[in-house]
C-alpha positions in Angstrom: 125.5 47.6 127.0 126.6 50.0 130.1 128.1 52.3 127.8 125.1 52.9 125.9 123.0 53.4 128.9 125.2 55.7 130.3 125.5 57.8 127.2 121.3 58.0 127.4 121.4 59.6 131.0 122.4 63.2 129.7 119.6 63.2 127.1 116.9 61.9 129.7 118.2 64.5 131.9 118.1 67.3 129.9 114.4 66.0 128.7 113.3 65.9 132.5 114.8 69.4 133.3 113.3 70.8 130.2 109.7 69.4 131.1 110.1 70.4 134.7 110.6 73.8 133.7 107.2 73.6 131.7 104.0 75.4 134.0 101.5 72.7 134.1 99.0 74.2 136.9 97.1 77.3 136.8 98.8 79.1 139.6 102.0 79.2 137.7 100.3 80.1 134.6 99.0 82.8 136.2 102.7 83.8 137.7 103.7 83.7 134.0 101.0 86.0 132.9 101.3 88.5 136.4 105.4 88.6 135.2 104.9 90.4 131.6 103.9 93.6 131.4 100.7 93.7 129.1 99.8 90.0 130.8 100.5 87.9 127.4 101.8 84.9 128.0 105.0 84.3 125.2 104.4 80.4 124.1 106.4 77.8 122.2 105.3 74.5 121.3 106.0 73.0 124.4 104.1 75.9 126.3 101.2 75.9 123.9 100.5 72.2 124.7 100.5 72.7 128.2 98.2 75.7 128.3 95.4 74.1 125.9 95.6 70.9 127.7 92.7 68.6 128.3 92.7 69.0 132.1 92.7 72.5 132.0 90.2 74.1 134.5 91.2 77.6 132.7 90.3 79.1 129.7 92.7 80.7 127.3 92.6 83.1 124.2 95.7 82.5 122.0 96.7 84.5 119.0 98.8 82.7 116.2 100.8 85.1 114.6 104.1 85.6 112.1 105.7 89.2 113.6 109.0 88.7 111.9 109.6 91.1 108.9 110.4 88.6 106.4 106.8 87.0 106.6 105.4 90.8 105.7 102.2 89.7 108.1 100.4 93.3 107.9 97.4 91.8 109.4 99.8 90.3 112.3 100.8 93.8 112.9 97.3 95.3 112.9 96.0 93.1 115.3 98.8 92.8 117.9 97.8 96.2 119.4 94.3 95.1 119.8 95.1 92.2 121.4 97.5 93.9 123.8 95.0 96.6 124.2 92.6 93.8 125.6 94.9 91.7 127.5 96.0 94.8 129.4 92.5 95.4 130.3 92.5 91.9 131.7 95.0 92.8 134.5 92.3 95.2 136.1 90.0 92.2 137.0 90.6 90.8 140.8 92.7 88.1 140.8 90.4 85.3 141.8 89.0 85.8 138.4 91.8 87.0 136.5 93.7 83.9 137.2 90.9 81.7 135.7 91.4 83.3 132.1 94.9 83.9 130.6 95.8 85.9 127.0 98.8 84.2 125.5 100.8 84.3 121.7 102.5 81.6 119.4 104.7 83.2 117.0 105.5 80.9 114.3 109.2 81.7 114.9 108.6 79.6 118.1 105.9 77.5 117.1 105.9 76.0 114.0 105.3 72.5 114.9 101.8 73.6 116.1 101.6 75.2 112.8 102.3 72.8 111.1 100.0 70.2 113.2 96.9 72.6 112.7 97.4 72.7 109.0 97.5 76.6 109.3 99.6 78.5 106.7 98.2 82.1 107.1 98.2 84.2 110.1 96.6 85.3 112.0 94.5 83.7 114.2 92.8 83.7 117.4 91.7 80.5 119.3 89.7 80.7 122.7 90.0 77.3 124.3 87.4 77.0 127.4 88.0 75.3 130.5 87.5 71.5 130.4 86.8 71.2 134.1 86.2 72.9 137.6 84.3 75.7 138.2 84.1 77.4 135.0 81.6 75.1 133.5 79.2 76.1 136.0 78.9 79.5 134.1 80.2 78.7 130.8 79.1 74.8 130.1 80.5 74.7 126.5 83.8 73.3 126.1 84.1 73.6 122.3 87.2 75.7 120.8 86.2 78.6 118.7 88.2 81.4 116.4 87.3 84.9 116.3 86.5 85.4 112.8 88.4 88.2 111.2 86.9 88.0 107.3 83.5 89.3 109.6 85.1 91.2 112.5 87.3 94.3 112.8 90.7 94.3 114.0 89.8 96.8 116.8 89.9 96.1 120.4 86.7 97.1 121.2 85.2 94.3 118.6 87.7 91.5 120.0 86.6 92.5 123.5 82.8 92.6 123.0 83.3 89.1 121.0 85.5 87.5 124.1 83.3 88.7 126.8 80.6 86.4 127.1 83.2 83.7 127.1 85.3 84.7 130.0 85.0 84.3 133.5 83.6 88.4 134.1 83.4 90.5 130.9 86.6 92.4 129.8 86.5 95.8 131.2 88.3 97.4 128.2 87.4 101.1 127.6 89.1 102.9 124.6 91.7 105.3 125.2 90.6 109.1 125.6 90.7 110.7 121.7 93.7 112.9 122.5 94.1 113.5 118.6 90.3 114.5 118.4 91.0 116.8 121.2 94.1 118.4 119.8 92.5 119.4 116.7 89.5 121.0 118.3 92.0 122.6 120.1 93.8 123.9 117.4 90.5 124.7 115.3 89.3 126.7 118.5 92.8 129.0 118.4 92.9 129.3 114.8 89.0 130.7 114.9 89.9 133.1 117.7 93.1 134.5 115.8 91.1 134.7 112.7 88.2 136.2 114.2 90.6 138.7 116.0 92.9 140.0 113.0 92.0 139.1 109.8 87.7 139.1 109.9 87.5 142.1 107.3 89.6 140.3 105.0 87.6 136.8 105.8 84.2 138.6 105.4 85.7 140.2 101.9 86.3 136.6 100.9 83.2 134.9 101.9 81.2 137.8 100.7 82.1 137.6 97.4 80.0 135.9 94.9 82.8 134.7 93.0 83.5 132.5 96.1 80.3 130.9 96.3 80.4 130.8 92.5 83.6 128.6 92.4 82.5 126.4 95.4 79.2 125.6 93.5 80.8 125.0 90.8 83.1 122.7 92.1 80.5 121.0 94.1 78.3 120.4 91.2 81.0 118.9 89.4 82.2 116.7 91.8 78.4 115.1 92.3 77.9 114.6 88.7 81.3 113.1 87.5 80.2 110.0 89.7 82.2 110.9 93.1 79.7 109.3 95.6 79.0 106.8 93.5 82.7 105.4 93.5 83.0 106.4 97.2 79.8 104.3 98.2 80.4 101.3 96.1 84.1 101.7 96.9 85.3 101.0 93.2 88.9 100.3 92.5 91.0 103.7 91.0 91.6 101.1 87.9 91.4 97.8 86.9 93.9 95.4 85.0 92.5 93.9 82.0 94.1 91.1 79.6 97.2 91.8 78.2 98.5 93.6 82.1 96.4 96.8 80.1 95.2 99.2 82.9 91.7 100.3 82.3 91.0 103.8 83.4 86.7 103.3 82.0 84.8 101.0 83.4 82.1 99.3 80.6 78.6 99.5 81.6 76.4 102.2 82.9 76.2 100.5 86.4 80.2 100.5 86.6 82.7 103.0 87.4 86.4 103.5 88.3 87.8 106.3 90.6 90.0 107.6 87.4 87.2 107.8 85.6 85.9 110.2 87.9 88.6 112.1 87.4 88.7 112.4 83.7 85.0 112.9 83.9 85.4 115.8 86.4 88.2 117.4 84.5 86.2 117.4 81.1 82.8 118.9 82.8 85.4 121.6 84.4 86.7 122.6 81.1 83.1 122.5 79.9 81.8 125.1 82.6 85.0 127.2 82.0 84.6 127.5 78.3 80.8 128.7 78.9 81.8 130.8 82.1 84.6 132.8 78.9 82.0 133.1 76.8 79.4 134.7 79.1 81.6 136.8 81.4 85.2 137.4 79.9 84.7 137.5 75.8 82.1 140.3 75.9 84.8 142.2 78.1 87.4 142.3 75.7 88.3 145.8 73.8 87.9 145.1 70.4 85.1 143.0 68.5 88.5 141.3 66.4 89.6 139.7 69.8 85.9 139.0 70.8 85.3 137.1 67.6 88.8 135.4 68.1 87.8 134.5 71.6 84.5 133.0 70.8 85.9 130.7 67.8 88.9 129.6 70.4 86.5 129.0 73.1 83.6 127.3 71.0 85.9 125.0 69.6 87.2 124.3 73.1 83.4 123.4 74.1 83.0 121.2 70.5 86.7 119.1 71.2 85.7 118.6 74.8 82.4 117.8 74.2 83.7 115.2 71.5 85.7 113.4 74.0 82.5 113.0 76.2 81.2 111.0 73.7 83.9 109.1 73.2 84.0 108.3 76.8 80.5 107.3 76.9 81.0 105.0 73.7 83.9 103.5 75.4 81.3 102.7 78.5 78.6 101.5 75.6 80.3 100.3 72.6 76.6 100.2 70.6 76.2 104.3 71.4 75.9 105.4 67.6 76.9 108.9 67.8 80.2 110.7 68.0 81.0 114.5 67.3 84.7 114.4 66.2 86.6 111.4 67.3 
């Protein structure tokens, strides 16, 4: 009897020491947050239960994530910098307000029990736990836990900060970093423009003053527009679609659908048609002999007819009831 009692003493002692190390007061959690460079408290199962306890007089934003490479959680890695940026902004708040709200993160590797308890099999999730008692209830009386909706919100820190600020003791002083990439790009463009103006102005004007330059640019713009490029961009159409039997379809059926690959196919066909007409109009008459002109006319007319035949075939793929065809 005594032997079994003495055997349990180390276990009871270890349990007591572990529980003694777990913060339970707002001051202890404030010290943890202050010791973290980004102000984010790293949780485990016990710390999660402690920081979200029903006796809390503080609020806390907790992100449940899975950052290990074997989980391949791309959204977790996308949201992590945003959560970090907002938490760093919170460190700018005065201590009397800062210590009433905390930012914390629980990784799946450290909190599998919490994930199972909450029935979570995906990540990330970001929960806001409001204060259950204390002075925060005077200005923030709602005590229901809510989560940041990643389906309708963006992952950027501005959206997250805007959603969170009405529930924190004071608004989060987040401001986006200066757009250094934009400044650098503008500087490069300005320097390049100055160099071109100083040393290559005549050459540039000879290029942009040529009717061929504007003719090619106009043709490229026309082909891009009539091929359906803007239609697919506005609707965010997929490049292609997998059909039955794992067959890839590049042509979308129906008049109201179009794939990205279909835009490229139609644009290429229209380009060849346009070039054949340009050749017949401008290049063929300049050939030195009548026989060469005649041969060129036959070739380019045949090319036009074949390409137009392919266009009709593509249109028939979109509308199976279309009755006309040319060669194919």
